[in-house]
XYZ file of C-alpha atoms in Angstrom:
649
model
C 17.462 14.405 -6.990
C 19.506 11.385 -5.777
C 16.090 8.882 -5.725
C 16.611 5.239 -5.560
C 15.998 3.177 -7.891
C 16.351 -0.915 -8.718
C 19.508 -0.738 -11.038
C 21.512 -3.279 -12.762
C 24.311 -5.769 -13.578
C 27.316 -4.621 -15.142
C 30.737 -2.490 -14.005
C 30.888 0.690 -12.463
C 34.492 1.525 -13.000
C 35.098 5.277 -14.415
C 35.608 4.568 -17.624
C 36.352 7.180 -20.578
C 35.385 10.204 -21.964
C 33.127 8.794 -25.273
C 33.712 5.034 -24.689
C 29.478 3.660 -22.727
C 29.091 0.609 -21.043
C 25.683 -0.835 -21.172
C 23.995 -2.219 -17.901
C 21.292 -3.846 -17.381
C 17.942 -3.456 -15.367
C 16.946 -6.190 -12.896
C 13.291 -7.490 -13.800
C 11.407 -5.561 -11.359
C 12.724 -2.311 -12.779
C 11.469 -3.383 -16.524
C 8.457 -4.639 -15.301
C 8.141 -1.250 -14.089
C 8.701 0.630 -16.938
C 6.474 -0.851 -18.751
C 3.428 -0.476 -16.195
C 4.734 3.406 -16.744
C 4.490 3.446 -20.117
C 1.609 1.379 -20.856
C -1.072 2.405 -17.205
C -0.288 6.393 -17.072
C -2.026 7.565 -20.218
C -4.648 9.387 -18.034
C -1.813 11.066 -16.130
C 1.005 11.741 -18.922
C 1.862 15.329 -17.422
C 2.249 13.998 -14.007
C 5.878 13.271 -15.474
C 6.599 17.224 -15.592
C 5.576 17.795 -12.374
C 8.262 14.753 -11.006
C 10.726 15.934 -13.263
C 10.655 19.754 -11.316
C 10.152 18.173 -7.940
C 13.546 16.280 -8.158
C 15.552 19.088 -9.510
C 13.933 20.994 -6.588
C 15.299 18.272 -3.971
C 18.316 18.793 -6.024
C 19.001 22.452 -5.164
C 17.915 21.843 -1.661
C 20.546 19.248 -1.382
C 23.377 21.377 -2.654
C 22.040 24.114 -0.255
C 23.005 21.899 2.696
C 25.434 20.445 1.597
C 26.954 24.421 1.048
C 26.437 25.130 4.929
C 29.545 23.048 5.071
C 31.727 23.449 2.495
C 30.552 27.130 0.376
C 33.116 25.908 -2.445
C 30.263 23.967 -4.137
C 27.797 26.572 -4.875
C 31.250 29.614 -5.163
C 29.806 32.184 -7.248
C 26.787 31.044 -9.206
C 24.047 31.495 -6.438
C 21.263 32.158 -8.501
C 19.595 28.939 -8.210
C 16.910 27.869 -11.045
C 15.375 25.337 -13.283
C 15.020 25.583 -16.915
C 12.644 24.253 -19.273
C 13.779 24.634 -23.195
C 11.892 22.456 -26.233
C 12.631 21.532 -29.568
C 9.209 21.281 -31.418
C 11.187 20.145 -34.613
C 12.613 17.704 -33.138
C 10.008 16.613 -30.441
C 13.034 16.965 -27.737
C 12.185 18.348 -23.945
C 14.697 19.567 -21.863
C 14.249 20.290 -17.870
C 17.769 21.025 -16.102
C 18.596 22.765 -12.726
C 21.968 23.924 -11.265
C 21.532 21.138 -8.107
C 23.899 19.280 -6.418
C 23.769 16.973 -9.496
C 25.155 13.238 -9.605
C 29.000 11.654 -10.081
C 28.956 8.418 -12.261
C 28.108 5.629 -9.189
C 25.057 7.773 -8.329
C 24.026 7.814 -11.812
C 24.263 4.567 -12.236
C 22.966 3.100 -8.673
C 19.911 6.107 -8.034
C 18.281 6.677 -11.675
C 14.866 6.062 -10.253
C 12.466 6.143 -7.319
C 10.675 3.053 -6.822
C 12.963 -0.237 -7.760
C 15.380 -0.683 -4.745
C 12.763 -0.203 -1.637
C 9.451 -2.110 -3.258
C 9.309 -2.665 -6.079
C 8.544 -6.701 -5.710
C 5.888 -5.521 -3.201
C 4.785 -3.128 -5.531
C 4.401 -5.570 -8.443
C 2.631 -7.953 -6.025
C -0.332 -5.677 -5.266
C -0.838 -4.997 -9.042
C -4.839 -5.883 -10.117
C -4.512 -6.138 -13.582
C -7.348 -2.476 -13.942
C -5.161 0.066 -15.429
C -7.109 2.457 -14.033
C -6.248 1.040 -9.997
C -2.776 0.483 -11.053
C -2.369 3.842 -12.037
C -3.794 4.893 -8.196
C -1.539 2.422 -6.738
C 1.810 3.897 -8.529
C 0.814 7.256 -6.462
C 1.126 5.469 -3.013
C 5.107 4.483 -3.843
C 5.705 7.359 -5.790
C 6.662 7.732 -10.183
C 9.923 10.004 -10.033
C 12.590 9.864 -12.770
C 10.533 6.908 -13.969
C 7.700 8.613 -15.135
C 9.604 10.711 -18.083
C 8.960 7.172 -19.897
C 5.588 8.232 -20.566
C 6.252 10.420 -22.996
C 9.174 9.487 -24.269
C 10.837 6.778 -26.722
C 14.674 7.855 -25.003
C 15.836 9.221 -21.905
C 19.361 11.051 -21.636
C 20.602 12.321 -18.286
C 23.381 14.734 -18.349
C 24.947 15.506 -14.702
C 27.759 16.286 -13.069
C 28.271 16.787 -9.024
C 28.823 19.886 -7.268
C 32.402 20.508 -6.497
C 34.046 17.970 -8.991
C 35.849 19.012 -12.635
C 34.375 19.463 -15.353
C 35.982 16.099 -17.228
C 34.131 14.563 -14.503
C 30.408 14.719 -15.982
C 28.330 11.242 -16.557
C 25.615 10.804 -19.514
C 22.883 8.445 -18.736
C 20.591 6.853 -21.775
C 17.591 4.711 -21.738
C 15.183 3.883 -24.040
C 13.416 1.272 -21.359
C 14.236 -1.416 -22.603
C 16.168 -4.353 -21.064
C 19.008 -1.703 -20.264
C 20.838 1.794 -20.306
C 24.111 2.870 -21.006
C 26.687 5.184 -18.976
C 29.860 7.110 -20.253
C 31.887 9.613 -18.882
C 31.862 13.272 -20.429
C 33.088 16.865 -20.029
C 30.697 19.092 -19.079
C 30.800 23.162 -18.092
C 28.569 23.382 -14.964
C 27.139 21.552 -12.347
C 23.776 19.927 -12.231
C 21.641 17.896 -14.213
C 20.284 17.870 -17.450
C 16.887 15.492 -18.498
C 16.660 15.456 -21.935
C 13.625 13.825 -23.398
C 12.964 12.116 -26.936
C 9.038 12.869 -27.275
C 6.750 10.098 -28.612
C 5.088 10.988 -31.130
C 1.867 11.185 -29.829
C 3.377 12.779 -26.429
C 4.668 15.842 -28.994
C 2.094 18.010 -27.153
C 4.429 19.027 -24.463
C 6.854 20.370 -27.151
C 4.884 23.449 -26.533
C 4.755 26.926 -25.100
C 1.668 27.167 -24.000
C 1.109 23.313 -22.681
C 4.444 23.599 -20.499
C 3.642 27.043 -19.080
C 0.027 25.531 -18.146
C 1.501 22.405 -16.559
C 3.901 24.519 -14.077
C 1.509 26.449 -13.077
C -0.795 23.869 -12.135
C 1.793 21.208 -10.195
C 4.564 23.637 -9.760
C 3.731 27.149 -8.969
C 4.542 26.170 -4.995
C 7.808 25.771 -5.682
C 10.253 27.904 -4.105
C 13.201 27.874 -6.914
C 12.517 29.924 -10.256
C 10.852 27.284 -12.932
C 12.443 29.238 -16.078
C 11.539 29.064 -19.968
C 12.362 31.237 -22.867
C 11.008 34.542 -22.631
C 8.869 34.793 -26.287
C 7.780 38.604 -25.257
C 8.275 40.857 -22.240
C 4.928 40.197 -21.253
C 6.203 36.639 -20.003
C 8.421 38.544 -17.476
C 7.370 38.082 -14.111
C 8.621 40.966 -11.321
C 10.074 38.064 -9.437
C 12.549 37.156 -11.868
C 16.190 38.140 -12.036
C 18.207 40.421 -13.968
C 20.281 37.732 -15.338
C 16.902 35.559 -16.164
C 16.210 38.595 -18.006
C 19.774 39.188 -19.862
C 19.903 35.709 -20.559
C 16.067 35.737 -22.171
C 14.677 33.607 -19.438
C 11.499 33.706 -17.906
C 10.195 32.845 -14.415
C 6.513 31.504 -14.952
C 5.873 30.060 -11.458
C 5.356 32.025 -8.322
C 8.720 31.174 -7.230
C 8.004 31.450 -3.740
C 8.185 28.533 -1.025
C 4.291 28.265 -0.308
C 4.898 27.882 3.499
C 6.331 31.183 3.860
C 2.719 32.944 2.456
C 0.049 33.893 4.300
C -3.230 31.275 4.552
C -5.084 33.921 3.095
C -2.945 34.283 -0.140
C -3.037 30.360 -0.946
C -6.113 28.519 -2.689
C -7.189 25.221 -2.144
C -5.370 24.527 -5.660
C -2.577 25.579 -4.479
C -2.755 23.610 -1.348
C -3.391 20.582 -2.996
C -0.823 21.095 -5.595
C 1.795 21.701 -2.920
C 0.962 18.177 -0.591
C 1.608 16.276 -4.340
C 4.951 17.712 -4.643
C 5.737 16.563 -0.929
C 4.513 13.442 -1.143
C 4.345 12.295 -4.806
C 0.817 11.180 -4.683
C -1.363 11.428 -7.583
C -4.345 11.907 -5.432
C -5.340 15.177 -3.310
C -5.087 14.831 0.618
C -8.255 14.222 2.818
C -7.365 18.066 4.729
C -4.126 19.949 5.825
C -3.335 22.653 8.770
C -1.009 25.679 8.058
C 0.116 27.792 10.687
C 2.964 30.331 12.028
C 3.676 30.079 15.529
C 5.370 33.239 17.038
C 7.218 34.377 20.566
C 9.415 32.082 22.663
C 9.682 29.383 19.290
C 9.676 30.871 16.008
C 8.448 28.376 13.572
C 6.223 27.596 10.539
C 4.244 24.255 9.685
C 2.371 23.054 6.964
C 0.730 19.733 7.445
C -1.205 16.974 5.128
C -3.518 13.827 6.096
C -3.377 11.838 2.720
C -6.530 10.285 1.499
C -4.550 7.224 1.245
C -2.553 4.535 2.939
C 1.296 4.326 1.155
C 2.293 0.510 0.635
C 4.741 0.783 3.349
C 2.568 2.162 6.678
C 3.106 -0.933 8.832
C 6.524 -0.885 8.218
C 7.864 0.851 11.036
C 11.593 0.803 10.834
C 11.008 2.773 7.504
C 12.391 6.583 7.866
C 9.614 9.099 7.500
C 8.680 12.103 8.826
C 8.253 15.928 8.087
C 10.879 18.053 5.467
C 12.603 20.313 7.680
C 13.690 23.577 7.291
C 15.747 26.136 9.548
C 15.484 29.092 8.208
C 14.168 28.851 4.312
C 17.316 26.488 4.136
C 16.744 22.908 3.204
C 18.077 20.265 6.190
C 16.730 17.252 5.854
C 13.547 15.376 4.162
C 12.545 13.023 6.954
C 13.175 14.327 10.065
C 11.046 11.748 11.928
C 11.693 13.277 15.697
C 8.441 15.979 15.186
C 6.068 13.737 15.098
C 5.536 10.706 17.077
C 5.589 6.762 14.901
C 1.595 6.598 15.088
C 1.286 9.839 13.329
C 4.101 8.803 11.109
C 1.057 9.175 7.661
C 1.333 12.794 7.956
C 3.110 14.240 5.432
C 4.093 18.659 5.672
C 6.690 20.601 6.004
C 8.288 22.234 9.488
C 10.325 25.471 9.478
C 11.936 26.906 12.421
C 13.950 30.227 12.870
C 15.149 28.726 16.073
C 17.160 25.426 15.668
C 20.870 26.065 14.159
C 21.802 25.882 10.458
C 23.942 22.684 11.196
C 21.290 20.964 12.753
C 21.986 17.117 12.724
C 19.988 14.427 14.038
C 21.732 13.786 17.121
C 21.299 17.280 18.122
C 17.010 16.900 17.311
C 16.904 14.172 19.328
C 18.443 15.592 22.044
C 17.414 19.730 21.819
C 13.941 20.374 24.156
C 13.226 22.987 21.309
C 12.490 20.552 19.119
C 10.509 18.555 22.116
C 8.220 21.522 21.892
C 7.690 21.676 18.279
C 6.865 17.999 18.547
C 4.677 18.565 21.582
C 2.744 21.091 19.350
C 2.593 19.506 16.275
C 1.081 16.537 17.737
C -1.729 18.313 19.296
C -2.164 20.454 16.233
C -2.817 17.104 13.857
C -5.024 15.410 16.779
C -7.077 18.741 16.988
C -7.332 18.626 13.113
C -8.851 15.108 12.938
C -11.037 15.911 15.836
C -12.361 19.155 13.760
C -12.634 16.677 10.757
C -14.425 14.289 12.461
C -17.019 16.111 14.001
C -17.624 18.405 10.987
C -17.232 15.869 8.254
C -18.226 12.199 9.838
C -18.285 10.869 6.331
C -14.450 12.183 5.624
C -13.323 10.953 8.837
C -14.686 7.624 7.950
C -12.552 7.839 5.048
C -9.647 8.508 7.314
C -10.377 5.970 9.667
C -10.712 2.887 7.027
C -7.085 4.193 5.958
C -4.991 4.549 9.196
C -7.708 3.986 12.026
C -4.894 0.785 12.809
C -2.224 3.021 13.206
C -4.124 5.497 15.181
C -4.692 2.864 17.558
C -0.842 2.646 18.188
C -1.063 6.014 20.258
C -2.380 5.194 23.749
C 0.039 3.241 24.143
C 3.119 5.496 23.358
C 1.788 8.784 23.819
C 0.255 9.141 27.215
C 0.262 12.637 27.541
C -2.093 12.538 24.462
C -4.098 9.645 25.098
C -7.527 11.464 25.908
C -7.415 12.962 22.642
C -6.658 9.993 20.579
C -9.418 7.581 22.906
C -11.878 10.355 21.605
C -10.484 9.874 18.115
C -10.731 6.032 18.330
C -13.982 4.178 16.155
C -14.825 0.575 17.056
C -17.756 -1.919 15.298
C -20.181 -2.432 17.876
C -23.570 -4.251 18.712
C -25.460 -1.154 18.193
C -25.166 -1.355 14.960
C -24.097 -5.148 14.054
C -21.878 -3.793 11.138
C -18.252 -4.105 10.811
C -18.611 -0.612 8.387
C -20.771 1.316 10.950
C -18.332 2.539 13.796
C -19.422 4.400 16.748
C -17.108 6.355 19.252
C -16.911 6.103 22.561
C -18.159 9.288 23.107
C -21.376 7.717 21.725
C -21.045 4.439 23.349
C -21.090 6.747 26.656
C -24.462 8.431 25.415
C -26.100 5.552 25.094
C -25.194 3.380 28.067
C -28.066 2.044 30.692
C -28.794 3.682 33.490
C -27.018 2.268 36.698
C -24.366 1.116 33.962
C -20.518 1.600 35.418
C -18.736 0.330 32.180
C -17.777 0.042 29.219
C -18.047 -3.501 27.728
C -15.667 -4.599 24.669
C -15.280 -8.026 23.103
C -12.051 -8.571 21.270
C -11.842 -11.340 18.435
C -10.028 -12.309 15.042
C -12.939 -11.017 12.818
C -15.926 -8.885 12.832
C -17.744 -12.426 12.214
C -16.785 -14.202 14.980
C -17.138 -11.434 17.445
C -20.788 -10.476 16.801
C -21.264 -13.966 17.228
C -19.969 -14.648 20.416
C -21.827 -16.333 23.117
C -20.078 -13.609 25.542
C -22.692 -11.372 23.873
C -25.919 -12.873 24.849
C -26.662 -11.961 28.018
C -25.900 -8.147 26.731
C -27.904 -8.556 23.660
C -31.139 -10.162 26.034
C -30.545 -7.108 28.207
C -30.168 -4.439 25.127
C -26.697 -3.200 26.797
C -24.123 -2.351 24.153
C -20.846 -4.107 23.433
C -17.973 -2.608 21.280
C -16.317 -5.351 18.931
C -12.871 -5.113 18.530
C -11.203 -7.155 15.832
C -8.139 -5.309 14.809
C -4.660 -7.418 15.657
C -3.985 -4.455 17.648
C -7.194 -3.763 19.678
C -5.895 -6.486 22.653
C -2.565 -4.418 22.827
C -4.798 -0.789 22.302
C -7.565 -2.320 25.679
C -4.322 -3.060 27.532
C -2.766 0.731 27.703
C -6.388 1.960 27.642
C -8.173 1.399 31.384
C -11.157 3.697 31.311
C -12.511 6.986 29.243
C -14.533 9.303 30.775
C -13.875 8.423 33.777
C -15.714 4.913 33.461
C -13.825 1.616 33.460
C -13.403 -0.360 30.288
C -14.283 -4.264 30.567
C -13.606 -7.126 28.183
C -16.602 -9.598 28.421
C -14.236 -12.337 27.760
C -12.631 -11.813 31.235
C -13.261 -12.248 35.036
C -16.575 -11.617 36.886
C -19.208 -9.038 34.822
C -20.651 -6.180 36.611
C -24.067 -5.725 34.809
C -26.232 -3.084 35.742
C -29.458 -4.159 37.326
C -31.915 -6.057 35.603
C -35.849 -8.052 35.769
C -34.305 -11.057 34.205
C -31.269 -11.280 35.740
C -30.194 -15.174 34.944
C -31.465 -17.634 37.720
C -28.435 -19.447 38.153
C -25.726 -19.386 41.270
C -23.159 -17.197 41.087
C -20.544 -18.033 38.492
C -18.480 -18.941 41.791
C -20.427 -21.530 43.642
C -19.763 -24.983 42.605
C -21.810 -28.258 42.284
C -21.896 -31.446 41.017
C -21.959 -31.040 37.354
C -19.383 -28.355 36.648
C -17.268 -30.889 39.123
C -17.907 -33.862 36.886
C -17.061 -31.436 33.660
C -13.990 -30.350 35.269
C -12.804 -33.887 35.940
C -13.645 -35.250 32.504
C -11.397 -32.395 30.936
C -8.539 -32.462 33.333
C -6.080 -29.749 33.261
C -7.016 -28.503 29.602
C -9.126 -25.598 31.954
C -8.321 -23.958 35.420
C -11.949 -24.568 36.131
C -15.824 -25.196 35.198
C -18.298 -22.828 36.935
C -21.866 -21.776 36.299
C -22.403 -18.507 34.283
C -23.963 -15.279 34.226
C -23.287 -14.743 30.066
C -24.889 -16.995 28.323
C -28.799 -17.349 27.838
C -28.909 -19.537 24.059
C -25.302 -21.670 24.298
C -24.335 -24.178 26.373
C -20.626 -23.229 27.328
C -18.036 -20.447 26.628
C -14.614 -19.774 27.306
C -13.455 -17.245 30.067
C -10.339 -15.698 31.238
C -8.913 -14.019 34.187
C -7.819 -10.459 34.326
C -4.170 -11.140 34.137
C -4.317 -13.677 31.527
C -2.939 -12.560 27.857
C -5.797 -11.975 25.115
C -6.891 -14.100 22.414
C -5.840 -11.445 19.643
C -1.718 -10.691 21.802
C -1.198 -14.607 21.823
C -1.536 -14.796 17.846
C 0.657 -12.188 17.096
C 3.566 -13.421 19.501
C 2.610 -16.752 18.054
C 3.133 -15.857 14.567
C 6.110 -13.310 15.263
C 7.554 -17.051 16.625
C 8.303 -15.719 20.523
C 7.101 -17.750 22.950
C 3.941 -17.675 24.701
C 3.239 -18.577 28.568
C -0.015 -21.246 28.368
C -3.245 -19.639 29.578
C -5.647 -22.085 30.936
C -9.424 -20.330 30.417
C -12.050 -21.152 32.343
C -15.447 -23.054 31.038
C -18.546 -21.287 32.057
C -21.987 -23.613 31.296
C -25.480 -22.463 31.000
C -27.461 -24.937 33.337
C -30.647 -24.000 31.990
C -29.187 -25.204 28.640
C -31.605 -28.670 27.761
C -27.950 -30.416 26.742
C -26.503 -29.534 30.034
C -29.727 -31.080 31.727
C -29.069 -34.181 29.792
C -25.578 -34.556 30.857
C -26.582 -33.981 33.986
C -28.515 -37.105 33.946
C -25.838 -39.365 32.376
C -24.543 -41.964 34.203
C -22.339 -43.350 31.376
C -18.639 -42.021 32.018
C -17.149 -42.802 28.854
C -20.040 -40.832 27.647
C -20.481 -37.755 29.746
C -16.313 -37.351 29.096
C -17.221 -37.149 25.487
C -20.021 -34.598 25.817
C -17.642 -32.504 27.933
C -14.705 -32.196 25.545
C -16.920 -31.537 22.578
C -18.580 -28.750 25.055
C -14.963 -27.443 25.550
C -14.087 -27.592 21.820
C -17.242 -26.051 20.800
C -16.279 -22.727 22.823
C -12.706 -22.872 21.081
C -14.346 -22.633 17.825
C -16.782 -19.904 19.227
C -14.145 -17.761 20.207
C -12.034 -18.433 16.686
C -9.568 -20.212 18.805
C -7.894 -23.386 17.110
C -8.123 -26.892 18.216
C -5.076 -28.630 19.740
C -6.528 -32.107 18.361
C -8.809 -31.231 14.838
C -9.042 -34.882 14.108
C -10.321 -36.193 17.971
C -12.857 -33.593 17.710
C -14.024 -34.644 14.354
C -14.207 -38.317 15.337
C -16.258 -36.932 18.408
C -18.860 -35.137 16.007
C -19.084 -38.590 14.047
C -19.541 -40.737 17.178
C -22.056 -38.576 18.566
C -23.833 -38.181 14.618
C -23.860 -42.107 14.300
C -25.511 -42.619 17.995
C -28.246 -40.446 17.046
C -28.482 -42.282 13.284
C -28.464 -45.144 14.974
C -31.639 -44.302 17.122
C -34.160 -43.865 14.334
């Protein structure tokens, strides 16, 4: 397999047959190797299980590649990888008859991790082996990973449709570098030959290697070969020239897909989803299905249990492995899935889309608009089962990509009843940030002559439950969903109303509260009078306006916005992306009945009462999480004011 990989400093002219040149590995790569060799004890055979999945990518490669230009593959079609040990010796040998690698590739792709994160990677590290260890699953072990067990790594390969003189030999004993020299060598592929530690001399064995494929690799649909010790280690699926040559096939040697649900095992499920996604842990749940008549294809889907590194980065390639017709294509084909399901990991094979399928003819082909059409609904209808069967799994699910979840109302309309239903939100219900409720939930509990659906949108779980917005909700025991995910502003504006009910932020324009006894005996939040006209003048054009309000039954003042004004949560993120942001003046609602109000109604000191109003003003900034303009006025405000009431003792 062609993986990436953080190489190195040094030449990469052809050089000789016999004569290596020594390069060296930048320091992200060696502080990766030796995480690998020192954090994996736990997981030492994971390395076997890598080792097979790239030469599997390997022969999938070359298969494409064939559709093309036959020459490469010519007459040895029997496609395989072959395990052979030397217990004397403590040497382990895994080789395949792939596409295999020229010398540039060797030198530049030896590796999975080091050219596309491994300084994020490093970054994240704890210091607990035992996290660390979880961690390497989310960006994947690879080549890497044969480090575990052994002292020296040599790579033998040569590409697929060059001479034989052509071949490249790859060393390592990860260190500070490896060494590369040109050699001849018969056929094409590659060749991993492994110098075992000694206390890693364990999978110098029969029995241990046999029990390894069969437990990571059985799924795989290329024979997975050793030497046949008896004929009782002849399988039926294995060839005649397996046989002649005294090779065994000891996995099932069938692509897992392509069986029926009933015939695969939960094992064998799991096992399967690690080879696709190199993850070390097992997925939360998976869908497999075969979709006959007008579309022919098969799919075979996986919702990991957790979040890779990479999620929010969206320009990242990613998608399904695709298929047409057992033959390998391509191993992100992004265009069957839309971005916000872009964690779902699975295979897709279709009888229907043509051999030479590229991706300007997926984008374009309304076959594969289908597929996608489907596929999307089948994963939606899969979390919906999960959630309503399992709430404690889907919890699981939702601490993991509930963010990016919230991406799809917004970009897939056709969809966006099914992913509301899907959607969990804090609320006051429950006054914990862990305890989410649904909206299907929120609906079953709402008030009788309620309309909406109130939301409050803020930085942090803290701040919102402590809103002042809330207290006229909390007095009247009506529920409030509290939204502080960046993305919930962005989510509210592409979502208008579920179940047929309107959605309202309290933050914004008039409220339309149900009905109550103690409905607040103030004007309407319209009417104007002397005091919010004296309020208004002291603090100029910092607001559009100061009006009375319905919200607020304990504080003296919050802030309020109009309809069509941007939220709190958009303007940070355009902030911080550094776009510019058109200024939103809020409006300052005041609590008359509020004893400080009542005092500064009374004032006849100017200097004063424009004092009491811009601390008012600033005090619902903070409320809301919002930043002050001026920290250090405000500050010399809240010193004045402590000093004058010092002073009055």
């Amino acid at each position: 397999k062609a993986t990436k990989a953080g190489t190195s400093s040094g030449k990469s002219d052809k050089g000789t047959a016999g004569t290596a040149q020594t390069f060296g590995f930048q320091t992200e790569a060696k502080q990766l190797l030796h995480l690998m060799i020192h954090s994996l004890y736990s997981n030492r055979e994971i390395f076997l299980r890598e080792l097979i999945s790239n030469a599997s990518d390997a022969i999938d490669k070359l298969r494409f590649e064939a559709l093309s230009d036959p020459a490469l593959i010519g007459d040895d079609n029997d496609f395989w990888i072959r395990i052979e040990f030397d217990k004397e010796a403590g040497r382990l040998t895994i080789a395949d008859n792939g596409i295999g690698m020229d010398r540039e590739e060797a030198i530049a792709n030896l590796g999975t991790i080091a050219k596309s994160g491994t300084a994020e990677f490093l970054s994240r590290l704890s210091g607990d082996q035992k996290k660390d260890a979880a961690l390497i699953g989310q960006f994947g072990v690879g080549f890497y990973s044969a480090f575990i067990v052994a002292d020296e790594v040599e790579v033998r390969t040569r590409r697929a449709g060059s001479a034989p003189e052509s071949g490249t030999i790859w060393r390592s004993k990860a260190e500070s570098d490896f060494t590369v020299e040109s050699a001849t060598i018969a056929g094409r592929g590659t060749e991993v030959v492994l110098h075992l530690k000694t206390d890693a001399k364990e999978f110098a064995d029969d029995f241990r290697l046999r029990n390894v494929v069969r437990k990571y690799s059985d799924h795989i649909g290329v024979p997975v070969q050793m030497r046949a010790e008896s004929d009782d280690d002849a399988t039926d699926d294995e060839s005649n020239a397996a046989k002649d040559a005294g090779w065994s096939t000891i996995n099932e040697a069938k692509a897992l897909w392509t069986r029926s649900r009933s015939d695969v095992s939960d094992d064998e499920y799991k096992a399967f989803y690690k080879h696709v996604s190199h993850d070390f842990e097992e997925p939360l749940t998976w869908s497999h299905n075969r979709v006959e008549g007008k579309l022919e294809y098969t799919s075979l889907l996986f919702v990991p249990k957790r979040a890779p590194f990479d999620l929010w980065n969206r320009e990242r390639p990613r998608g399904l492995k695709l298929y047409v017709q057992r033959v390998f294509i391509m191993d992100e084909a992004e265009q069957f899935l839309p971005l916000y399901l872009r964690f779902v990991k699975g295979v897709i094979d279709s009888n229907d889309l043509p051999l030479n399928v590229s991706r300007e003819i997926l984008q374009q082909d309304d076959r594969v608009t289908s597929i996608r059409n489907a596929l999307t609904k089948r994963v939606l209808d899969l979390l919906s089962k999960l959630a309503t069967n399992e709430p404690e799994r889907y919890n699981e699910f939702w601490d993991e990509f509930g963010e990016v979840l919230k991406e799809g109302p917004a970009e897939d309309f056709a969809n966006r009843d099914a992913i509301a239903k899907l959607l969990r939100f804090s609320s006051t219900h429950t006054m914990e940030a862990a305890q989410r409720v649904s909206l299907e939930d929120y609906v079953s509990r709402m008030k009788d002559g309620q309309k909406k659906l109130y939301y409050l949108c803020a930085e942090n779980f803290e701040t919102a439950k402590g809103s002042p917005q809330l207290e006229i909700f909390k007095k009247r025991g009506i529920e409030v969903l509290l939204l502080h995910d960046r993305i919930d502003d962005w989510l509210m504006s592409s979502m208008r109303d579920f179940d047929g009910k309107p959605l309202q932020d309290v933050m914004r324009g008039d409220l339309d509260l149900p009905p109550g006894d103690d409905d607040p005996k103030q004007k309407d939040e319209g009417d104007s009078d002397a005091l919010t006209a004296r309020i208004h003048e002291a603090l100029g054009d910092r607001v559009a306006g100061v009006r009375r309000s319905k919200r607020l039954v304990d504080s003296p003042a919050c802030l309020v916005f109009t309809e069509a004004d941007m939220g709190v949560q958009m303007r940070r993120i355009l902030e911080a992306a550094g776009q510019a942001v058109p200024e939103t003046k809020p409006h300052l609602e005041v609590n008359a009945t509020h004893p400080l109000l009542a005092r500064m109604d009374g004032l006849t000191d100017g200097a004063r009462f424009q004092e009491l109003s811009l601390l008012l003003f600033e005090q619902a900034q903070l409320a809301d999480g919002g930043t002050l303009k001026d920290p250090a006025a405000y500050v010399n405000r809240v010193n004045a004011l402590l000093l004058s009431l010092l002073g009055s003792e």
